[in-house]
Structure formats: structure tokens, C-alpha cells
Short mmCIF file of C-alpha atoms and ligand atoms in Angstrom, two decimals:
data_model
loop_
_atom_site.label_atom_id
_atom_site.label_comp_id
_atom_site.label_asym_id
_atom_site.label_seq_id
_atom_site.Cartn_x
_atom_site.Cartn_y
_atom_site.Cartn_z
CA UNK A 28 83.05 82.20 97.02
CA UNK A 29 85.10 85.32 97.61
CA UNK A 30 85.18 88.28 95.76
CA UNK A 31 88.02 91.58 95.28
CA UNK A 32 84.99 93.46 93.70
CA UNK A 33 85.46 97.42 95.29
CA UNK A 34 88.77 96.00 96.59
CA UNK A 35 92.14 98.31 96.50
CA UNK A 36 95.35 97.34 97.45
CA UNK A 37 98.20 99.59 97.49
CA UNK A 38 101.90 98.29 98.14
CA UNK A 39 105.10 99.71 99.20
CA UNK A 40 103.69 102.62 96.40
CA UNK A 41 105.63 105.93 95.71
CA UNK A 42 105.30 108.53 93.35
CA UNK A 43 108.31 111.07 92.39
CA UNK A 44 107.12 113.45 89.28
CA UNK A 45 109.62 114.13 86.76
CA UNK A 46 111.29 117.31 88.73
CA UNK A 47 112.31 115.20 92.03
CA UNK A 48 109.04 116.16 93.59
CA UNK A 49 107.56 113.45 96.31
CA UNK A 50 103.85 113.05 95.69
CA UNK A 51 103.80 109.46 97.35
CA UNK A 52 106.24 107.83 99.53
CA UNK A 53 105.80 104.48 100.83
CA UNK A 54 101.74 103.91 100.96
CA UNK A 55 100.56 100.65 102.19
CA UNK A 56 96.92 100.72 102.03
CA UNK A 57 94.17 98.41 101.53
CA UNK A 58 90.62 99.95 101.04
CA UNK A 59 87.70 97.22 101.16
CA UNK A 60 84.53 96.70 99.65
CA UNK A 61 81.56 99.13 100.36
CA UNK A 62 83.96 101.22 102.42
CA UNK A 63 83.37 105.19 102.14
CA UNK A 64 86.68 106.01 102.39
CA UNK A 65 87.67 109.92 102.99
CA UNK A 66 91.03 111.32 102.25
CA UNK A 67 91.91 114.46 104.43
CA UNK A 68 95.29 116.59 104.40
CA UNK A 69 96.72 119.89 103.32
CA UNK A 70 96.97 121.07 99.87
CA UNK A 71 100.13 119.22 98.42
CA UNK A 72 99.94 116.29 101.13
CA UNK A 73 99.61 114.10 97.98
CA UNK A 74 95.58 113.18 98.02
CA UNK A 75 94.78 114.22 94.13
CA UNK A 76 98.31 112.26 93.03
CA UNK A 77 96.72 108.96 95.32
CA UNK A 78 93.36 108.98 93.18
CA UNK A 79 95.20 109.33 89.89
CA UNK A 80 97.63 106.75 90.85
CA UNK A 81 95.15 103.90 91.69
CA UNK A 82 93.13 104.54 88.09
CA UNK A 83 96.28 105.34 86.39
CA UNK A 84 95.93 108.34 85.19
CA UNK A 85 99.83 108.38 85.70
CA UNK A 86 102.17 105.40 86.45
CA UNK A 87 103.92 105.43 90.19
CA UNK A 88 107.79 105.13 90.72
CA UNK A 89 107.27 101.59 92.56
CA UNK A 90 105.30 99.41 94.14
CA UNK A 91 101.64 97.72 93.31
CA UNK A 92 97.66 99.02 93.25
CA UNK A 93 95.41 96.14 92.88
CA UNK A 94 91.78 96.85 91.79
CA UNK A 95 89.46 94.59 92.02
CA UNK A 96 92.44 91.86 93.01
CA UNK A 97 94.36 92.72 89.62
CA UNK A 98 97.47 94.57 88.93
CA UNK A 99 96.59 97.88 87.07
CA UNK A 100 100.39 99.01 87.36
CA UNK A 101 101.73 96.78 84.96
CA UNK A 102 97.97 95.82 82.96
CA UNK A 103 97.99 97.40 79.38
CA UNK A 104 95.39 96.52 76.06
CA UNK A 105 91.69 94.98 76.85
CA UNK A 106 93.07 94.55 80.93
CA UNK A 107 93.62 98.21 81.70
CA UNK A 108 90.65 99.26 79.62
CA UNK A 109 88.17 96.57 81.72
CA UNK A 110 90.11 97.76 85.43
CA UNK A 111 89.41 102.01 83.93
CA UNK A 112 85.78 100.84 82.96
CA UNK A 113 85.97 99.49 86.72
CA UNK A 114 86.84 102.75 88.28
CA UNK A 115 84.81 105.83 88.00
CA UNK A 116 86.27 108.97 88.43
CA UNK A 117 83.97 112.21 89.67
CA UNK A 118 86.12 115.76 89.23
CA UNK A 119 86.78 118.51 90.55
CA UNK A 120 85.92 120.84 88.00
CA UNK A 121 83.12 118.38 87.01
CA UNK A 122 84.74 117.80 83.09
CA UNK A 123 81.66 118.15 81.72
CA UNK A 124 81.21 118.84 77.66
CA UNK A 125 79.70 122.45 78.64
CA UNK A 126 77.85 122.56 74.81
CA UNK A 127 76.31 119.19 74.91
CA UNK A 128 72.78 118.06 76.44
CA UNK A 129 72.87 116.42 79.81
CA UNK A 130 71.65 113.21 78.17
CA UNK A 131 74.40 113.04 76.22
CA UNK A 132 77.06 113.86 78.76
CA UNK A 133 75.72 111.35 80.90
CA UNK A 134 76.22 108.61 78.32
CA UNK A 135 79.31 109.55 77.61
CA UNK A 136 80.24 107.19 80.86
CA UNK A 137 79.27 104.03 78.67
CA UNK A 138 81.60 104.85 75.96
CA UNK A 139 83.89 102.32 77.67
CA UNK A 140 81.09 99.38 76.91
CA UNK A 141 81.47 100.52 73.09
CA UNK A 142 83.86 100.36 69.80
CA UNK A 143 84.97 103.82 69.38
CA UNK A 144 83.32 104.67 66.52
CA UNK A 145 79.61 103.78 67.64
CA UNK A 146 79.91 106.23 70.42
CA UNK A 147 80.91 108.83 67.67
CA UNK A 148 78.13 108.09 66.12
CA UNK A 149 76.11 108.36 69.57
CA UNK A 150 74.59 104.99 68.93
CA UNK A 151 73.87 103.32 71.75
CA UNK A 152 71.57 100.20 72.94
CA UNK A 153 67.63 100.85 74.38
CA UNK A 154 68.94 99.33 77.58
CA UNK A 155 71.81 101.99 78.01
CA UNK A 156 69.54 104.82 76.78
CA UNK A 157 66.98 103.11 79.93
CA UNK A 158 70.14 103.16 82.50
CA UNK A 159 70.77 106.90 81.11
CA UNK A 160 67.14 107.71 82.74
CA UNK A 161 67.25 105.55 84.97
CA UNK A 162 71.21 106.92 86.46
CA UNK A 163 69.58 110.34 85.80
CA UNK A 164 66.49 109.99 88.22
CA UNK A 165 68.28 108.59 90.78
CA UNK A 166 70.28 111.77 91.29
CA UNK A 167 66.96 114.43 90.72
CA UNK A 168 67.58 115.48 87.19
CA UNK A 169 65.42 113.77 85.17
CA UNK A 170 63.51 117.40 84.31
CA UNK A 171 67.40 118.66 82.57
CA UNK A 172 67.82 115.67 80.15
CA UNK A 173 67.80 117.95 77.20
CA UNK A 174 69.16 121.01 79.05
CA UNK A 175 73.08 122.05 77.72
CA UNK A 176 75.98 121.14 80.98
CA UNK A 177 76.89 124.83 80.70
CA UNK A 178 73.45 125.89 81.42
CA UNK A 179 73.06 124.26 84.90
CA UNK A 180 74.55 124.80 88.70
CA UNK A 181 77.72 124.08 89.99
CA UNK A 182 75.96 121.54 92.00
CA UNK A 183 73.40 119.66 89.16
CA UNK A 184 76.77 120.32 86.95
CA UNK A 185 78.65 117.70 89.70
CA UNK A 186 75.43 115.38 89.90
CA UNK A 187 75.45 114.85 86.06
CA UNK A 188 78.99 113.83 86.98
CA UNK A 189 77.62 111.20 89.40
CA UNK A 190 75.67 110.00 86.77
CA UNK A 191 77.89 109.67 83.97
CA UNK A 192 79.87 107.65 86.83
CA UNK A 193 77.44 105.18 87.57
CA UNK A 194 76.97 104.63 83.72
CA UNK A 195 80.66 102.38 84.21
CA UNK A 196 78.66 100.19 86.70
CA UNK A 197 81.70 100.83 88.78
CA UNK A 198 82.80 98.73 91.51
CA UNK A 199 84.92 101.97 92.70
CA UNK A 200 84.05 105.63 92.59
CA UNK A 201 87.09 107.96 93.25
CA UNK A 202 86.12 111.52 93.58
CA UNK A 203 88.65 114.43 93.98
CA UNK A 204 87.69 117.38 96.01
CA UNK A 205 83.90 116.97 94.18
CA UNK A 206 82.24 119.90 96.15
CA UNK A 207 85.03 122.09 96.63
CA UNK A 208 83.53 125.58 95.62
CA UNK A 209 80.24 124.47 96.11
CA UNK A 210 78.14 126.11 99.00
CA UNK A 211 76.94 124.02 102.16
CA UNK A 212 73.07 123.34 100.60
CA UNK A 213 74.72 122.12 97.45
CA UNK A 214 77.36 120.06 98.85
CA UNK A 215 75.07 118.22 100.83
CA UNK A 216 73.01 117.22 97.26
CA UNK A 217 76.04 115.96 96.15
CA UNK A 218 77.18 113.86 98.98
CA UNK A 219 74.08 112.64 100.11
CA UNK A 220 74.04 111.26 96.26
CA UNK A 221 77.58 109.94 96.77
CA UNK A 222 76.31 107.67 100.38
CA UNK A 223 73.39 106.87 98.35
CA UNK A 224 75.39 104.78 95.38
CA UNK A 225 77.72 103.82 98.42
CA UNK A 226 75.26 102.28 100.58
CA UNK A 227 72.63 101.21 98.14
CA UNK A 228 75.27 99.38 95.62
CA UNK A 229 77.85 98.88 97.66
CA UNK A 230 80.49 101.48 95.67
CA UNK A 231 83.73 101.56 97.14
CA UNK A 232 84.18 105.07 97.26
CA UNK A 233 87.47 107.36 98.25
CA UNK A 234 86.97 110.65 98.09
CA UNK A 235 89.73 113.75 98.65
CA UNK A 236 88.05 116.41 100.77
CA UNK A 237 89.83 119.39 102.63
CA UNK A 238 86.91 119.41 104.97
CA UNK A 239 87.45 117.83 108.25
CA UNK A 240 83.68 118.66 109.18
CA UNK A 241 82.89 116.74 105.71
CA UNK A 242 84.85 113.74 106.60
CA UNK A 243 83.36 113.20 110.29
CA UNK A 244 79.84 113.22 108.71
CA UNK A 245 80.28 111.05 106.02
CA UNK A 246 83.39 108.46 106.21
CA UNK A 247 83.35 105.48 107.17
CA UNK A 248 86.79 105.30 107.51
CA UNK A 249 89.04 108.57 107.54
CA UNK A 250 92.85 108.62 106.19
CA UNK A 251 95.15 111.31 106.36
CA UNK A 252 98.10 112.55 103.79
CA UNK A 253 101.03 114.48 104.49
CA UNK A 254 103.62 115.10 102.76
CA UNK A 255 103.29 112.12 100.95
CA UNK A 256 102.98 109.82 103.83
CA UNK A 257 99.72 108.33 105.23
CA UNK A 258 99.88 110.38 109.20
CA UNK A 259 96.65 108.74 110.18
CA UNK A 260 94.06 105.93 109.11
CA UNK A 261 91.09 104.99 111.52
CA UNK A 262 87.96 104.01 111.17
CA UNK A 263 84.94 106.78 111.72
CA UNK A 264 83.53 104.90 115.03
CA UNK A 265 87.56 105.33 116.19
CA UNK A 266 88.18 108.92 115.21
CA UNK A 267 88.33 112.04 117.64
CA UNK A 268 88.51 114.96 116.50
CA UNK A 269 91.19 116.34 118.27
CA UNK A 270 92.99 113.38 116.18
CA UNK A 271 93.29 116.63 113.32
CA UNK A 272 94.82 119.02 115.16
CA UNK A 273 97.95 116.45 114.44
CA UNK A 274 97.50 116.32 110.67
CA UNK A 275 97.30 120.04 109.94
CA UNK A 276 99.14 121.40 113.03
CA UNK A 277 102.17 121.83 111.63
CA UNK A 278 101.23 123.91 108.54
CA UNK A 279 100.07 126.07 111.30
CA UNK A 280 96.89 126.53 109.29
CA UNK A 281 93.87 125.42 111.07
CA UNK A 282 91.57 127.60 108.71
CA UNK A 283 91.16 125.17 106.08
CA UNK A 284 89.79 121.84 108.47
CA UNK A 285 86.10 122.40 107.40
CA UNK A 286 84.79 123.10 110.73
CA UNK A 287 82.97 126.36 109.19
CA UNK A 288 80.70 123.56 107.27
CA UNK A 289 77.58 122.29 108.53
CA UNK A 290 77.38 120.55 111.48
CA UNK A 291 78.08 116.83 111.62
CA UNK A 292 74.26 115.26 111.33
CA UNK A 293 72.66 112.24 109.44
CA UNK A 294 72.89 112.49 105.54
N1 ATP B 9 102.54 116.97 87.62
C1 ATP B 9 103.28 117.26 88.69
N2 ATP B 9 104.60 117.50 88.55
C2 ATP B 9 105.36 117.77 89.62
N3 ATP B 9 104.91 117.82 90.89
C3 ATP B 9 103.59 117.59 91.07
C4 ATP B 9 102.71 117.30 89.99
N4 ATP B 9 101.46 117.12 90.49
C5 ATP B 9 101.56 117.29 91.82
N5 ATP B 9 102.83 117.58 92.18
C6 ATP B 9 103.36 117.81 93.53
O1 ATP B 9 103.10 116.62 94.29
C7 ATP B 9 102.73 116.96 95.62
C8 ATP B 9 101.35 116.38 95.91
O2 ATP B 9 100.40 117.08 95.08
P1 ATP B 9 98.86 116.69 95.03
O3 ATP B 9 98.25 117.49 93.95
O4 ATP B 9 98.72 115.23 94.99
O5 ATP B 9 98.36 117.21 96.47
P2 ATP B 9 96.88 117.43 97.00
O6 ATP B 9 96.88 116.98 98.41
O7 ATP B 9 95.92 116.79 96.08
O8 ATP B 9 96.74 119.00 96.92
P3 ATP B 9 95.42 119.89 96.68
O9 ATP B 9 94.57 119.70 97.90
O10 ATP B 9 95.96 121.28 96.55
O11 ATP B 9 94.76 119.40 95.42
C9 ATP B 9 102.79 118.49 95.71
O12 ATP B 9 104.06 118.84 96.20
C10 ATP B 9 102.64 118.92 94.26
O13 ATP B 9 103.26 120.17 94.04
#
């Protein structure tokens, strides 16, 4: 038997924001199960408006994202709520609660699983408490359970985030920029987490990076944005890195690929 589990298929899909502005135009784009899929392009080229697009955080102008093989354009009620619970989201600015424990942010990512007003109530099944610990361990921070989100690093800060993902038992992670602002040591943590979930559960994961040097160690298949438009899409055993020089050439800003990170090596 088949399955569209981690599948996303994007057709014919633009985006124009209320003030005539193009975020999308025309994306045709099918991402596949277990792929680590990195998005690359200038600031504006449209990557952040892609990952909010295929969860829905806002509707697009036209066209179709199928999750999963299922329409979350049009889906709405206990659909849309089941395709959301599919597709984890990891932030930018982490969106932690600052003021509440780790343990609590972290099951904050099974709310989904529960009627609203037994999360409010924090009560929650031995099992999910167990895949709290469990989630918790697997990314190192077992020891901060009872520690406050405000009172750890920018980098444990984004790994509780990873954590609270994988309480959704997602089929899809999507993370924007997750370790911009975060220095090389760190960033490795957190992406060495990310390949982890990736390889070990088979998370499709897309992930918006301004790093070139970030992309080349850790995709498995690179795609580039600009302007909107999708300027490149090749898989990592394809790529060559003079292939960049094309996407951010004519910004004239070659200061922002990521090639001051660490060098490509094994995660
Ligand atoms: N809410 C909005 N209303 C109007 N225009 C928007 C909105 N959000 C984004 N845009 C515009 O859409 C285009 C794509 O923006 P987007 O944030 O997706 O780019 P990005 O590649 O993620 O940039 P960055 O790397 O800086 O986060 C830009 O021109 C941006 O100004």
C-alpha cells in the first residue's frame, strides 16, 4: 500500500498580500517523504510566506498545497485541525511561553490531541507526560524540565522548540530561519537535532535558511526563492556551488550566502 505521509504538493500556488505585494508566484513543487528539504534565497525572495502558506497560517491567492495527499487550502473544522496537528512548525524567535517551565512548554505541542479546556487545566495522559521525557531526552535537556524558557540559551530555548514539535508526532516539520542569531557551536546542536528526527523518523522537513554553507551540509535537496519564483531546485548529490552565485548575484550581495559558517562536514 502507498502512503502521502510527509508528502507536499504545491500547485500552480501564488500569494499576493493585501497591498499588491508578490510573496509567491506560480510554485509548482512537490516535496517527498523523509526529504530534508532546504530553502535558500535573499531576504524577501518569499521563503517565510512558502512555510506559512503550506500550514496555513495564511490562505494563498490560487492554486493547491496538499499535505499528506489532502487539500489544506480549502479544509476547515476537524480536517484542518488533524492536517495543523500534522505539521509542526519550529520558529524563528523560538515562541516559547518565556514564564513557564520547560515541561510545560514542551507539552504545550499536544494541546492539539486535547479538548481545549483539559489543556487549560494542564491535564494530560501518563503516556503524554512519558513522550514529554521521552521528546525531552532525545534533544539533551532532560536536566531543564523544571527550569523557566526565559531562563535558558538561545540554543536549548530552540531545542525545547524541537521538542514541543515532535509532541504533534508530525509527519512534517517546517522550520523558519531556526538558528538565525545563533552562533556556529549552537547551530550545529540544533541541526544535528533537526537530521536526527529527519533520519531516525523519517520527518519531512523544509527548513528556510540564509546560509548557503548550512544548506550544502545538511539538505538533501536544496531549493531556491527569488522574488517569488522558485530560480533553482536540485538535489544535494547535484548541487555545485557555484550554482549560488546565480541566486544571489543579482542583489549584488554575496555577504549573506553563509560561507563564513563552519565548514561543510558530517553532522
Ligand atoms: N504580511 C505581509 N504583507 C505584505 N507584504 C508582505 C507580508 N509578508 C511578507 N510580505 C512581502 O512578501 C515578500 C516575501 O516576504 P517573505 O517574508 O516571505 O520573504 P523571506 O524570504 O522569508 O524574507 P526573510 O529572509 O527576510 O525572512 C516580501 O516582499 C515581503 O515584503
Amino acid at each position: 500500500m502507498t502512503t502521502n505521509k510527509g508528502n507536499i504538493i504545491l500547485s500552480d500556488v501564488s500569494k499576493i498580500y493585501s497591498n499588491g505585494t508578490v510573496g509567491l508566484e506560480d510554485i509548482n513543487l512537490t516535496f517527498n517523504h523523509g526529504e530534508f528539504v532546504m530553502i535558500v534565497g535573499l531576504s524577501g525572495s518569499g521563503k517565510s510566506t512558502l512555510l506559512r502558506a503550506i500550514n496555513r497560517l495564511h490562505d494563498v491567492s490560487t492554486g493547491t498545497i496538499l499535505i499528506n495527499g489532502e487539500d489544506i487550502t480549502n479544509a476547515s473544522g476537524n480536517k484542518l485541525h488533524k492536517l495543523r496537528r500534522s505539521v509542526a512548525m519550529i520558529f524563528q524567535n523560538y515562541n516559547l511561553v518565556k514564564t513557564s517551565s520547560v515541561y510545560r512548554n514542551v507539552m504545550s505541542g499536544r494541546v492539539g490531541y486535547y479538548p481545549a479546556w483539559k489543556s487549560a487545566f494542564g491535564i494530560f495522559t501518563k503516556e503524554d507526560k512519558a513522550m514529554a521525557v521521552a521528546n525531552l531526552k532525545r534533544v539533551n535537556l532532560l536536566d531543564k524540565y523544571y527550569v523557566k524558557a526565559k531562563d535558558l540559551s538561545g540554543g536549548q530555548q530552540q531545542r525545547v522548540g524541537i521538542a514541543r514539535a515532535m509532541m504533534q508526532e508530525p509527519s512534517v516539520i517546517l522550520a523558519d530561519e531556526p538558528v538565525s542569531g545563533l552562533d556556529p557551536k549552537t547551530t550545529k546542536l540544533v541541526m544535528n537535532d533537526l537530521k536526527r528526527l529527519n533520519e531516525e523518523d523519517g520527518i519531512t522537513i523544509v527548513l528556510n535558511v540564509h546560509s548557503i554553507g548550512l544548506a550544502l551540509k545538511y539538505a538533501s535537496r536544496i531549493v531556491g526563492l527569488k522574488n517569488g519564483r522558485i530560480v533553482y531546485d536540485k538535489f544535494i548529490e547535484d548541487v555545485d556551488k557555484r550554482d549560488f552565485k546565480e541566486i544571489y548575484r543579482e542583489a549584488g550581495d554575496l555577504s549573506d550566502n553563509g560561507e563564513a559558517d563552519d565548514e561543510p562536514n558530517n553532522p
